[in-house]
Amino acid sequence: QVQLVESGGGVVQPGRSLRLSCAASGFTFSRHGMHWVRQAPGKGLEWVAVIWYDGSKKYYADSMKGRLTISRDNSKNTLYLQMNSLRAEDTAVYYCVRDSIEVTGTLDYWGQGTLVTVSS
Amino acid sequence: SYELTQPPSVSVSPGQTARITCSGDALPKKYAYWYQRKSGQAPVLVIYEDNKRPSGIPERFSGSSSGTMATLTISGAQVEDEADYYCYSTDSSGDQRVFGGGTKLTVL
């Protein structure tokens, strides 16, 4: 079955960096675009970034543009999110999400999320 | 940056029709998608490409879009439909995705 397992979250001081990982299994990772979506405490879902199935295109939310790098290693079935210059408002659960092939434009599998807390 | 606007909350009695709106400047040219998220669970797609219903989603869920507004309609809402609902779409370039702020549906 499809599994997406995020890791790398934790408590980090403002201004520091963090790299999140998402280990994918149960499907052909290299065929799917992948997203990061986050949810701050008490807030709604916020789309963060997407990477094409082959890594050829990457797009970011304006709110974090310039501080993020999404990447993937298809040989390791792993998605990454490098976050720099972290701010208190980046505190959220970060979800790894698969782009559907069957229904274009939709998100069909979500990980359980990893909590990032930015605090001094 | 592009935004989709939803009402924070909608409340109906069981059996009534619930309508949740989503407004965005790019919606005349971009599809709207709707996700249902119950507490502690992963979001579930209930409507895609404005008005298509995935298999397994009850017929009481329907979607429409006109101009800059997309609407999710739940005809004969049930208590089990209580959840947060998010619209999802892209900006005019198609590059950036965006979620609406979410609408908490209460059925009681």
JSON list of C-alpha atoms in Angstrom, two decimals:
[
{"chain": "A", "resi": 1, "resn": "GLN", "atom": "CA", "xyz": [0.00, 0.00, 0.00]},
{"chain": "A", "resi": 2, "resn": "VAL", "atom": "CA", "xyz": [1.07, 3.59, -0.53]},
{"chain": "A", "resi": 3, "resn": "GLN", "atom": "CA", "xyz": [3.05, 4.97, 2.38]},
{"chain": "A", "resi": 4, "resn": "LEU", "atom": "CA", "xyz": [4.54, 8.40, 2.89]},
{"chain": "A", "resi": 5, "resn": "VAL", "atom": "CA", "xyz": [6.58, 8.83, 6.03]},
{"chain": "A", "resi": 6, "resn": "GLU", "atom": "CA", "xyz": [7.91, 12.25, 6.93]},
{"chain": "A", "resi": 7, "resn": "SER", "atom": "CA", "xyz": [10.83, 12.87, 9.23]},
{"chain": "A", "resi": 8, "resn": "GLY", "atom": "CA", "xyz": [13.17, 15.66, 10.23]},
{"chain": "A", "resi": 9, "resn": "GLY", "atom": "CA", "xyz": [10.81, 17.87, 12.18]},
{"chain": "A", "resi": 10, "resn": "GLY", "atom": "CA", "xyz": [11.62, 19.24, 15.61]},
{"chain": "A", "resi": 11, "resn": "VAL", "atom": "CA", "xyz": [12.26, 22.40, 17.54]},
{"chain": "A", "resi": 12, "resn": "VAL", "atom": "CA", "xyz": [14.53, 24.91, 15.81]},
{"chain": "A", "resi": 13, "resn": "GLN", "atom": "CA", "xyz": [15.55, 28.44, 16.65]},
{"chain": "A", "resi": 14, "resn": "PRO", "atom": "CA", "xyz": [14.46, 31.36, 14.48]},
{"chain": "A", "resi": 15, "resn": "GLY", "atom": "CA", "xyz": [16.86, 31.96, 11.63]},
{"chain": "A", "resi": 16, "resn": "ARG", "atom": "CA", "xyz": [18.11, 28.39, 11.56]},
{"chain": "A", "resi": 17, "resn": "SER", "atom": "CA", "xyz": [17.63, 25.75, 8.90]},
{"chain": "A", "resi": 18, "resn": "LEU", "atom": "CA", "xyz": [15.94, 22.37, 8.78]},
{"chain": "A", "resi": 19, "resn": "ARG", "atom": "CA", "xyz": [15.63, 19.62, 6.21]},
{"chain": "A", "resi": 20, "resn": "LEU", "atom": "CA", "xyz": [12.56, 17.46, 6.07]},
{"chain": "A", "resi": 21, "resn": "SER", "atom": "CA", "xyz": [12.48, 14.08, 4.38]},
{"chain": "A", "resi": 22, "resn": "CYS", "atom": "CA", "xyz": [9.65, 11.93, 3.12]},
{"chain": "A", "resi": 23, "resn": "ALA", "atom": "CA", "xyz": [10.22, 8.24, 2.46]},
{"chain": "A", "resi": 24, "resn": "ALA", "atom": "CA", "xyz": [7.82, 6.86, -0.12]},
{"chain": "A", "resi": 25, "resn": "SER", "atom": "CA", "xyz": [6.87, 3.25, -0.66]},
{"chain": "A", "resi": 26, "resn": "GLY", "atom": "CA", "xyz": [4.16, 1.13, -2.21]},
{"chain": "A", "resi": 27, "resn": "PHE", "atom": "CA", "xyz": [4.14, 2.88, -5.58]},
{"chain": "A", "resi": 28, "resn": "THR", "atom": "CA", "xyz": [6.44, 3.97, -8.39]},
{"chain": "A", "resi": 29, "resn": "PHE", "atom": "CA", "xyz": [7.77, 7.16, -6.85]},
{"chain": "A", "resi": 30, "resn": "SER", "atom": "CA", "xyz": [9.45, 8.37, -10.04]},
{"chain": "A", "resi": 31, "resn": "ARG", "atom": "CA", "xyz": [6.10, 8.61, -11.84]},
{"chain": "A", "resi": 32, "resn": "HIS", "atom": "CA", "xyz": [4.47, 11.06, -9.46]},
{"chain": "A", "resi": 33, "resn": "GLY", "atom": "CA", "xyz": [4.80, 14.74, -8.76]},
{"chain": "A", "resi": 34, "resn": "MET", "atom": "CA", "xyz": [5.11, 15.42, -5.05]},
{"chain": "A", "resi": 35, "resn": "HIS", "atom": "CA", "xyz": [4.05, 18.28, -2.81]},
{"chain": "A", "resi": 36, "resn": "TRP", "atom": "CA", "xyz": [4.65, 19.65, 0.63]},
{"chain": "A", "resi": 37, "resn": "VAL", "atom": "CA", "xyz": [1.61, 21.06, 2.42]},
{"chain": "A", "resi": 38, "resn": "ARG", "atom": "CA", "xyz": [1.61, 22.50, 5.90]},
{"chain": "A", "resi": 39, "resn": "GLN", "atom": "CA", "xyz": [-0.88, 23.30, 8.62]},
{"chain": "A", "resi": 40, "resn": "ALA", "atom": "CA", "xyz": [-0.07, 25.76, 11.36]},
{"chain": "A", "resi": 41, "resn": "PRO", "atom": "CA", "xyz": [-1.71, 25.30, 14.77]},
{"chain": "A", "resi": 42, "resn": "GLY", "atom": "CA", "xyz": [-5.36, 26.30, 14.57]},
{"chain": "A", "resi": 43, "resn": "LYS", "atom": "CA", "xyz": [-5.04, 27.24, 10.90]},
{"chain": "A", "resi": 44, "resn": "GLY", "atom": "CA", "xyz": [-6.01, 25.70, 7.59]},
{"chain": "A", "resi": 45, "resn": "LEU", "atom": "CA", "xyz": [-4.02, 23.82, 5.01]},
{"chain": "A", "resi": 46, "resn": "GLU", "atom": "CA", "xyz": [-1.37, 25.77, 3.16]},
{"chain": "A", "resi": 47, "resn": "TRP", "atom": "CA", "xyz": [0.28, 24.53, 0.00]},
{"chain": "A", "resi": 48, "resn": "VAL", "atom": "CA", "xyz": [4.06, 24.93, 0.22]},
{"chain": "A", "resi": 49, "resn": "ALA", "atom": "CA", "xyz": [5.82, 23.49, -2.83]},
{"chain": "A", "resi": 50, "resn": "VAL", "atom": "CA", "xyz": [5.63, 20.99, -5.69]},
{"chain": "A", "resi": 51, "resn": "ILE", "atom": "CA", "xyz": [8.24, 19.11, -7.66]},
{"chain": "A", "resi": 52, "resn": "TRP", "atom": "CA", "xyz": [7.66, 17.38, -10.97]},
{"chain": "A", "resi": 53, "resn": "TYR", "atom": "CA", "xyz": [8.02, 13.60, -11.16]},
{"chain": "A", "resi": 54, "resn": "ASP", "atom": "CA", "xyz": [11.49, 13.94, -12.69]},
{"chain": "A", "resi": 55, "resn": "GLY", "atom": "CA", "xyz": [12.56, 16.98, -10.68]},
{"chain": "A", "resi": 56, "resn": "SER", "atom": "CA", "xyz": [12.55, 19.17, -13.78]},
{"chain": "A", "resi": 57, "resn": "LYS", "atom": "CA", "xyz": [10.17, 21.77, -12.40]},
{"chain": "A", "resi": 58, "resn": "LYS", "atom": "CA", "xyz": [9.69, 23.18, -8.93]},
{"chain": "A", "resi": 59, "resn": "TYR", "atom": "CA", "xyz": [7.25, 25.77, -7.67]},
{"chain": "A", "resi": 60, "resn": "TYR", "atom": "CA", "xyz": [6.89, 27.42, -4.30]},
{"chain": "A", "resi": 61, "resn": "ALA", "atom": "CA", "xyz": [4.32, 29.34, -2.32]},
{"chain": "A", "resi": 62, "resn": "ASP", "atom": "CA", "xyz": [5.05, 33.05, -2.26]},
{"chain": "A", "resi": 63, "resn": "SER", "atom": "CA", "xyz": [5.01, 33.03, 1.54]},
{"chain": "A", "resi": 64, "resn": "MET", "atom": "CA", "xyz": [8.15, 30.92, 1.66]},
{"chain": "A", "resi": 65, "resn": "LYS", "atom": "CA", "xyz": [9.76, 31.57, -1.72]},
{"chain": "A", "resi": 66, "resn": "GLY", "atom": "CA", "xyz": [13.48, 32.17, -1.45]},
{"chain": "A", "resi": 67, "resn": "ARG", "atom": "CA", "xyz": [13.77, 30.23, 1.77]},
{"chain": "A", "resi": 68, "resn": "LEU", "atom": "CA", "xyz": [12.82, 26.80, 0.46]},
{"chain": "A", "resi": 69, "resn": "THR", "atom": "CA", "xyz": [14.26, 24.16, -1.77]},
{"chain": "A", "resi": 70, "resn": "ILE", "atom": "CA", "xyz": [12.24, 21.12, -2.72]},
{"chain": "A", "resi": 71, "resn": "SER", "atom": "CA", "xyz": [14.14, 18.19, -4.14]},
{"chain": "A", "resi": 72, "resn": "ARG", "atom": "CA", "xyz": [13.88, 14.46, -4.67]},
{"chain": "A", "resi": 73, "resn": "ASP", "atom": "CA", "xyz": [16.02, 11.41, -5.10]},
{"chain": "A", "resi": 74, "resn": "ASN", "atom": "CA", "xyz": [14.13, 8.94, -7.23]},
{"chain": "A", "resi": 75, "resn": "SER", "atom": "CA", "xyz": [16.79, 6.28, -6.64]},
{"chain": "A", "resi": 76, "resn": "LYS", "atom": "CA", "xyz": [16.01, 6.46, -2.92]},
{"chain": "A", "resi": 77, "resn": "ASN", "atom": "CA", "xyz": [12.25, 7.10, -3.24]},
{"chain": "A", "resi": 78, "resn": "THR", "atom": "CA", "xyz": [12.67, 10.15, -1.07]},
{"chain": "A", "resi": 79, "resn": "LEU", "atom": "CA", "xyz": [11.36, 13.70, -1.16]},
{"chain": "A", "resi": 80, "resn": "TYR", "atom": "CA", "xyz": [13.08, 16.55, 0.65]},
{"chain": "A", "resi": 81, "resn": "LEU", "atom": "CA", "xyz": [12.30, 20.07, 1.80]},
{"chain": "A", "resi": 82, "resn": "GLN", "atom": "CA", "xyz": [15.18, 22.32, 2.81]},
{"chain": "A", "resi": 83, "resn": "MET", "atom": "CA", "xyz": [13.92, 25.26, 4.85]},
{"chain": "A", "resi": 84, "resn": "ASN", "atom": "CA", "xyz": [16.18, 28.19, 5.66]},
{"chain": "A", "resi": 85, "resn": "SER", "atom": "CA", "xyz": [15.84, 31.36, 7.74]},
{"chain": "A", "resi": 86, "resn": "LEU", "atom": "CA", "xyz": [12.98, 29.83, 9.66]},
{"chain": "A", "resi": 87, "resn": "ARG", "atom": "CA", "xyz": [10.47, 32.11, 11.35]},
{"chain": "A", "resi": 88, "resn": "ALA", "atom": "CA", "xyz": [7.97, 31.59, 14.15]},
{"chain": "A", "resi": 89, "resn": "GLU", "atom": "CA", "xyz": [5.18, 31.64, 11.56]},
{"chain": "A", "resi": 90, "resn": "ASP", "atom": "CA", "xyz": [6.71, 28.58, 9.90]},
{"chain": "A", "resi": 91, "resn": "THR", "atom": "CA", "xyz": [5.66, 26.52, 12.90]},
{"chain": "A", "resi": 92, "resn": "ALA", "atom": "CA", "xyz": [3.37, 23.86, 11.47]},
{"chain": "A", "resi": 93, "resn": "VAL", "atom": "CA", "xyz": [2.85, 20.22, 10.68]},
{"chain": "A", "resi": 94, "resn": "TYR", "atom": "CA", "xyz": [4.42, 19.55, 7.29]},
{"chain": "A", "resi": 95, "resn": "TYR", "atom": "CA", "xyz": [2.83, 16.91, 5.11]},
{"chain": "A", "resi": 96, "resn": "CYS", "atom": "CA", "xyz": [4.29, 15.07, 2.17]},
{"chain": "A", "resi": 97, "resn": "VAL", "atom": "CA", "xyz": [1.58, 14.60, -0.46]},
{"chain": "A", "resi": 98, "resn": "ARG", "atom": "CA", "xyz": [1.43, 12.64, -3.70]},
{"chain": "A", "resi": 99, "resn": "ASP", "atom": "CA", "xyz": [0.13, 14.08, -6.95]},
{"chain": "A", "resi": 100, "resn": "SER", "atom": "CA", "xyz": [-2.40, 11.81, -8.54]},
{"chain": "A", "resi": 101, "resn": "ILE", "atom": "CA", "xyz": [-1.80, 10.42, -12.01]},
{"chain": "A", "resi": 102, "resn": "GLU", "atom": "CA", "xyz": [-5.28, 9.01, -12.36]},
{"chain": "A", "resi": 103, "resn": "VAL", "atom": "CA", "xyz": [-7.04, 12.29, -11.59]},
{"chain": "A", "resi": 104, "resn": "THR", "atom": "CA", "xyz": [-4.91, 15.14, -12.86]},
{"chain": "A", "resi": 105, "resn": "GLY", "atom": "CA", "xyz": [-4.45, 18.03, -10.50]},
{"chain": "A", "resi": 106, "resn": "THR", "atom": "CA", "xyz": [-5.45, 16.20, -7.36]},
{"chain": "A", "resi": 107, "resn": "LEU", "atom": "CA", "xyz": [-3.63, 15.09, -4.25]},
{"chain": "A", "resi": 108, "resn": "ASP", "atom": "CA", "xyz": [-4.36, 11.49, -3.48]},
{"chain": "A", "resi": 109, "resn": "TYR", "atom": "CA", "xyz": [-2.13, 10.30, -0.61]},
{"chain": "A", "resi": 110, "resn": "TRP", "atom": "CA", "xyz": [-0.93, 12.18, 2.43]},
{"chain": "A", "resi": 111, "resn": "GLY", "atom": "CA", "xyz": [1.69, 11.35, 4.99]},
{"chain": "A", "resi": 112, "resn": "GLN", "atom": "CA", "xyz": [1.04, 11.65, 8.71]},
{"chain": "A", "resi": 113, "resn": "GLY", "atom": "CA", "xyz": [3.09, 14.82, 8.91]},
{"chain": "A", "resi": 114, "resn": "THR", "atom": "CA", "xyz": [6.09, 16.02, 10.85]},
{"chain": "A", "resi": 115, "resn": "LEU", "atom": "CA", "xyz": [5.88, 18.90, 13.32]},
{"chain": "A", "resi": 116, "resn": "VAL", "atom": "CA", "xyz": [8.24, 21.82, 12.95]},
{"chain": "A", "resi": 117, "resn": "THR", "atom": "CA", "xyz": [8.35, 24.25, 15.85]},
{"chain": "A", "resi": 118, "resn": "VAL", "atom": "CA", "xyz": [10.31, 27.45, 15.42]},
{"chain": "A", "resi": 119, "resn": "SER", "atom": "CA", "xyz": [11.02, 28.92, 18.80]},
{"chain": "A", "resi": 120, "resn": "SER", "atom": "CA", "xyz": [13.86, 30.38, 20.79]},
{"chain": "B", "resi": 1, "resn": "SER", "atom": "CA", "xyz": [0.04, 36.09, -3.93]},
{"chain": "B", "resi": 2, "resn": "TYR", "atom": "CA", "xyz": [-3.10, 34.35, -5.14]},
{"chain": "B", "resi": 3, "resn": "GLU", "atom": "CA", "xyz": [-5.85, 33.62, -2.64]},
{"chain": "B", "resi": 4, "resn": "LEU", "atom": "CA", "xyz": [-9.02, 31.57, -2.47]},
{"chain": "B", "resi": 5, "resn": "THR", "atom": "CA", "xyz": [-11.64, 32.87, -0.06]},
{"chain": "B", "resi": 6, "resn": "GLN", "atom": "CA", "xyz": [-14.05, 30.63, 1.84]},
{"chain": "B", "resi": 7, "resn": "PRO", "atom": "CA", "xyz": [-16.48, 31.40, 4.67]},
{"chain": "B", "resi": 8, "resn": "PRO", "atom": "CA", "xyz": [-15.01, 30.25, 8.00]},
{"chain": "B", "resi": 9, "resn": "SER", "atom": "CA", "xyz": [-18.10, 28.31, 8.97]},
{"chain": "B", "resi": 10, "resn": "VAL", "atom": "CA", "xyz": [-21.39, 26.96, 7.70]},
{"chain": "B", "resi": 11, "resn": "SER", "atom": "CA", "xyz": [-24.03, 25.39, 9.87]},
{"chain": "B", "resi": 12, "resn": "VAL", "atom": "CA", "xyz": [-27.08, 23.36, 8.81]},
{"chain": "B", "resi": 13, "resn": "SER", "atom": "CA", "xyz": [-29.52, 20.91, 10.35]},
{"chain": "B", "resi": 14, "resn": "PRO", "atom": "CA", "xyz": [-29.44, 17.26, 9.27]},
{"chain": "B", "resi": 15, "resn": "GLY", "atom": "CA", "xyz": [-31.21, 16.80, 5.96]},
{"chain": "B", "resi": 16, "resn": "GLN", "atom": "CA", "xyz": [-30.75, 20.41, 4.90]},
{"chain": "B", "resi": 17, "resn": "THR", "atom": "CA", "xyz": [-28.60, 21.57, 2.02]},
{"chain": "B", "resi": 18, "resn": "ALA", "atom": "CA", "xyz": [-25.18, 22.97, 2.83]},
{"chain": "B", "resi": 19, "resn": "ARG", "atom": "CA", "xyz": [-23.43, 25.26, 0.39]},
{"chain": "B", "resi": 20, "resn": "ILE", "atom": "CA", "xyz": [-19.80, 26.23, 0.77]},
{"chain": "B", "resi": 21, "resn": "THR", "atom": "CA", "xyz": [-18.39, 28.86, -1.55]},
{"chain": "B", "resi": 22, "resn": "CYS", "atom": "CA", "xyz": [-14.87, 29.54, -2.75]},
{"chain": "B", "resi": 23, "resn": "SER", "atom": "CA", "xyz": [-13.95, 32.70, -4.60]},
{"chain": "B", "resi": 24, "resn": "GLY", "atom": "CA", "xyz": [-10.82, 33.40, -6.59]},
{"chain": "B", "resi": 25, "resn": "ASP", "atom": "CA", "xyz": [-9.89, 35.54, -9.55]},
{"chain": "B", "resi": 26, "resn": "ALA", "atom": "CA", "xyz": [-8.49, 32.64, -11.56]},
{"chain": "B", "resi": 27, "resn": "LEU", "atom": "CA", "xyz": [-11.47, 30.33, -11.12]},
{"chain": "B", "resi": 28, "resn": "PRO", "atom": "CA", "xyz": [-13.04, 31.30, -14.46]},
{"chain": "B", "resi": 29, "resn": "LYS", "atom": "CA", "xyz": [-10.06, 29.58, -16.11]},
{"chain": "B", "resi": 30, "resn": "LYS", "atom": "CA", "xyz": [-8.87, 27.10, -13.50]},
{"chain": "B", "resi": 31, "resn": "TYR", "atom": "CA", "xyz": [-10.59, 24.11, -11.99]},
{"chain": "B", "resi": 32, "resn": "ALA", "atom": "CA", "xyz": [-11.67, 23.96, -8.37]},
{"chain": "B", "resi": 33, "resn": "TYR", "atom": "CA", "xyz": [-11.19, 20.89, -6.24]},
{"chain": "B", "resi": 34, "resn": "TRP", "atom": "CA", "xyz": [-12.75, 20.20, -2.87]},
{"chain": "B", "resi": 35, "resn": "TYR", "atom": "CA", "xyz": [-11.28, 18.25, 0.03]},
{"chain": "B", "resi": 36, "resn": "GLN", "atom": "CA", "xyz": [-13.01, 17.06, 3.16]},
{"chain": "B", "resi": 37, "resn": "ARG", "atom": "CA", "xyz": [-10.94, 16.75, 6.28]},
{"chain": "B", "resi": 38, "resn": "LYS", "atom": "CA", "xyz": [-12.27, 15.15, 9.41]},
{"chain": "B", "resi": 39, "resn": "SER", "atom": "CA", "xyz": [-10.46, 15.55, 12.69]},
{"chain": "B", "resi": 40, "resn": "GLY", "atom": "CA", "xyz": [-7.25, 13.55, 12.82]},
{"chain": "B", "resi": 41, "resn": "GLN", "atom": "CA", "xyz": [-7.65, 12.16, 9.32]},
{"chain": "B", "resi": 42, "resn": "ALA", "atom": "CA", "xyz": [-6.04, 12.84, 5.97]},
{"chain": "B", "resi": 43, "resn": "PRO", "atom": "CA", "xyz": [-7.99, 15.03, 3.55]},
{"chain": "B", "resi": 44, "resn": "VAL", "atom": "CA", "xyz": [-10.29, 13.23, 1.13]},
{"chain": "B", "resi": 45, "resn": "LEU", "atom": "CA", "xyz": [-11.11, 14.50, -2.35]},
{"chain": "B", "resi": 46, "resn": "VAL", "atom": "CA", "xyz": [-14.87, 14.93, -2.73]},
{"chain": "B", "resi": 47, "resn": "ILE", "atom": "CA", "xyz": [-15.07, 16.97, -5.95]},
{"chain": "B", "resi": 48, "resn": "TYR", "atom": "CA", "xyz": [-12.56, 17.45, -8.76]},
{"chain": "B", "resi": 49, "resn": "GLU", "atom": "CA", "xyz": [-12.53, 19.60, -11.90]},
{"chain": "B", "resi": 50, "resn": "ASP", "atom": "CA", "xyz": [-15.34, 21.79, -10.57]},
{"chain": "B", "resi": 51, "resn": "ASN", "atom": "CA", "xyz": [-18.11, 19.21, -10.62]},
{"chain": "B", "resi": 52, "resn": "LYS", "atom": "CA", "xyz": [-16.85, 15.65, -10.91]},
{"chain": "B", "resi": 53, "resn": "ARG", "atom": "CA", "xyz": [-17.32, 13.24, -8.05]},
{"chain": "B", "resi": 54, "resn": "PRO", "atom": "CA", "xyz": [-14.72, 10.54, -7.35]},
{"chain": "B", "resi": 55, "resn": "SER", "atom": "CA", "xyz": [-15.91, 7.01, -6.98]},
{"chain": "B", "resi": 56, "resn": "GLY", "atom": "CA", "xyz": [-17.03, 6.23, -3.47]},
{"chain": "B", "resi": 57, "resn": "ILE", "atom": "CA", "xyz": [-18.17, 9.77, -2.71]},
{"chain": "B", "resi": 58, "resn": "PRO", "atom": "CA", "xyz": [-21.91, 9.94, -1.94]},
{"chain": "B", "resi": 59, "resn": "GLU", "atom": "CA", "xyz": [-24.16, 11.50, -4.55]},
{"chain": "B", "resi": 60, "resn": "ARG", "atom": "CA", "xyz": [-25.23, 14.18, -2.10]},
{"chain": "B", "resi": 61, "resn": "PHE", "atom": "CA", "xyz": [-21.89, 15.90, -2.78]},
{"chain": "B", "resi": 62, "resn": "SER", "atom": "CA", "xyz": [-21.86, 18.08, -5.89]},
{"chain": "B", "resi": 63, "resn": "GLY", "atom": "CA", "xyz": [-19.86, 20.97, -7.22]},
{"chain": "B", "resi": 64, "resn": "SER", "atom": "CA", "xyz": [-20.34, 23.87, -9.55]},
{"chain": "B", "resi": 65, "resn": "SER", "atom": "CA", "xyz": [-18.41, 26.87, -10.72]},
{"chain": "B", "resi": 66, "resn": "SER", "atom": "CA", "xyz": [-19.49, 30.15, -12.25]},
{"chain": "B", "resi": 67, "resn": "GLY", "atom": "CA", "xyz": [-17.28, 33.12, -12.85]},
{"chain": "B", "resi": 68, "resn": "THR", "atom": "CA", "xyz": [-14.98, 33.69, -9.91]},
{"chain": "B", "resi": 69, "resn": "MET", "atom": "CA", "xyz": [-16.91, 31.44, -7.53]},
{"chain": "B", "resi": 70, "resn": "ALA", "atom": "CA", "xyz": [-16.95, 27.70, -7.03]},
{"chain": "B", "resi": 71, "resn": "THR", "atom": "CA", "xyz": [-19.53, 26.06, -4.81]},
{"chain": "B", "resi": 72, "resn": "LEU", "atom": "CA", "xyz": [-19.62, 22.76, -2.99]},
{"chain": "B", "resi": 73, "resn": "THR", "atom": "CA", "xyz": [-23.16, 21.61, -2.29]},
{"chain": "B", "resi": 74, "resn": "ILE", "atom": "CA", "xyz": [-24.10, 18.86, 0.12]},
{"chain": "B", "resi": 75, "resn": "SER", "atom": "CA", "xyz": [-27.73, 17.99, -0.46]},
{"chain": "B", "resi": 76, "resn": "GLY", "atom": "CA", "xyz": [-29.30, 16.44, 2.60]},
{"chain": "B", "resi": 77, "resn": "ALA", "atom": "CA", "xyz": [-26.28, 16.88, 4.83]},
{"chain": "B", "resi": 78, "resn": "GLN", "atom": "CA", "xyz": [-25.64, 14.14, 7.36]},
{"chain": "B", "resi": 79, "resn": "VAL", "atom": "CA", "xyz": [-24.06, 14.34, 10.77]},
{"chain": "B", "resi": 80, "resn": "GLU", "atom": "CA", "xyz": [-21.11, 12.37, 9.41]},
{"chain": "B", "resi": 81, "resn": "ASP", "atom": "CA", "xyz": [-20.45, 15.18, 6.91]},
{"chain": "B", "resi": 82, "resn": "GLU", "atom": "CA", "xyz": [-19.24, 17.43, 9.73]},
{"chain": "B", "resi": 83, "resn": "ALA", "atom": "CA", "xyz": [-15.70, 18.33, 8.76]},
{"chain": "B", "resi": 84, "resn": "ASP", "atom": "CA", "xyz": [-13.46, 21.06, 7.47]},
{"chain": "B", "resi": 85, "resn": "TYR", "atom": "CA", "xyz": [-13.79, 21.60, 3.74]},
{"chain": "B", "resi": 86, "resn": "TYR", "atom": "CA", "xyz": [-11.05, 23.13, 1.62]},
{"chain": "B", "resi": 87, "resn": "CYS", "atom": "CA", "xyz": [-11.18, 24.32, -1.94]},
{"chain": "B", "resi": 88, "resn": "TYR", "atom": "CA", "xyz": [-7.96, 23.92, -3.92]},
{"chain": "B", "resi": 89, "resn": "SER", "atom": "CA", "xyz": [-6.90, 25.34, -7.23]},
{"chain": "B", "resi": 90, "resn": "THR", "atom": "CA", "xyz": [-4.02, 27.04, -9.03]},
{"chain": "B", "resi": 91, "resn": "ASP", "atom": "CA", "xyz": [-3.12, 30.60, -9.85]},
{"chain": "B", "resi": 92, "resn": "SER", "atom": "CA", "xyz": [-3.56, 31.90, -13.38]},
{"chain": "B", "resi": 93, "resn": "SER", "atom": "CA", "xyz": [-0.15, 30.60, -14.44]},
{"chain": "B", "resi": 94, "resn": "GLY", "atom": "CA", "xyz": [-0.96, 27.12, -13.24]},
{"chain": "B", "resi": 95, "resn": "ASP", "atom": "CA", "xyz": [2.30, 26.94, -11.33]},
{"chain": "B", "resi": 96, "resn": "GLN", "atom": "CA", "xyz": [1.31, 27.80, -7.79]},
{"chain": "B", "resi": 97, "resn": "ARG", "atom": "CA", "xyz": [-1.29, 25.75, -6.01]},
{"chain": "B", "resi": 98, "resn": "VAL", "atom": "CA", "xyz": [-3.42, 27.24, -3.31]},
{"chain": "B", "resi": 99, "resn": "PHE", "atom": "CA", "xyz": [-5.89, 26.12, -0.67]},
{"chain": "B", "resi": 100, "resn": "GLY", "atom": "CA", "xyz": [-8.78, 28.20, 0.49]},
{"chain": "B", "resi": 101, "resn": "GLY", "atom": "CA", "xyz": [-8.83, 29.05, 4.18]},
{"chain": "B", "resi": 102, "resn": "GLY", "atom": "CA", "xyz": [-11.19, 26.21, 4.94]},
{"chain": "B", "resi": 103, "resn": "THR", "atom": "CA", "xyz": [-14.83, 26.08, 6.04]},
{"chain": "B", "resi": 104, "resn": "LYS", "atom": "CA", "xyz": [-15.95, 24.25, 9.14]},
{"chain": "B", "resi": 105, "resn": "LEU", "atom": "CA", "xyz": [-19.25, 22.54, 8.42]},
{"chain": "B", "resi": 106, "resn": "THR", "atom": "CA", "xyz": [-21.45, 21.85, 11.42]},
{"chain": "B", "resi": 107, "resn": "VAL", "atom": "CA", "xyz": [-24.46, 19.58, 11.02]},
{"chain": "B", "resi": 108, "resn": "LEU", "atom": "CA", "xyz": [-26.70, 19.59, 14.08]}
]
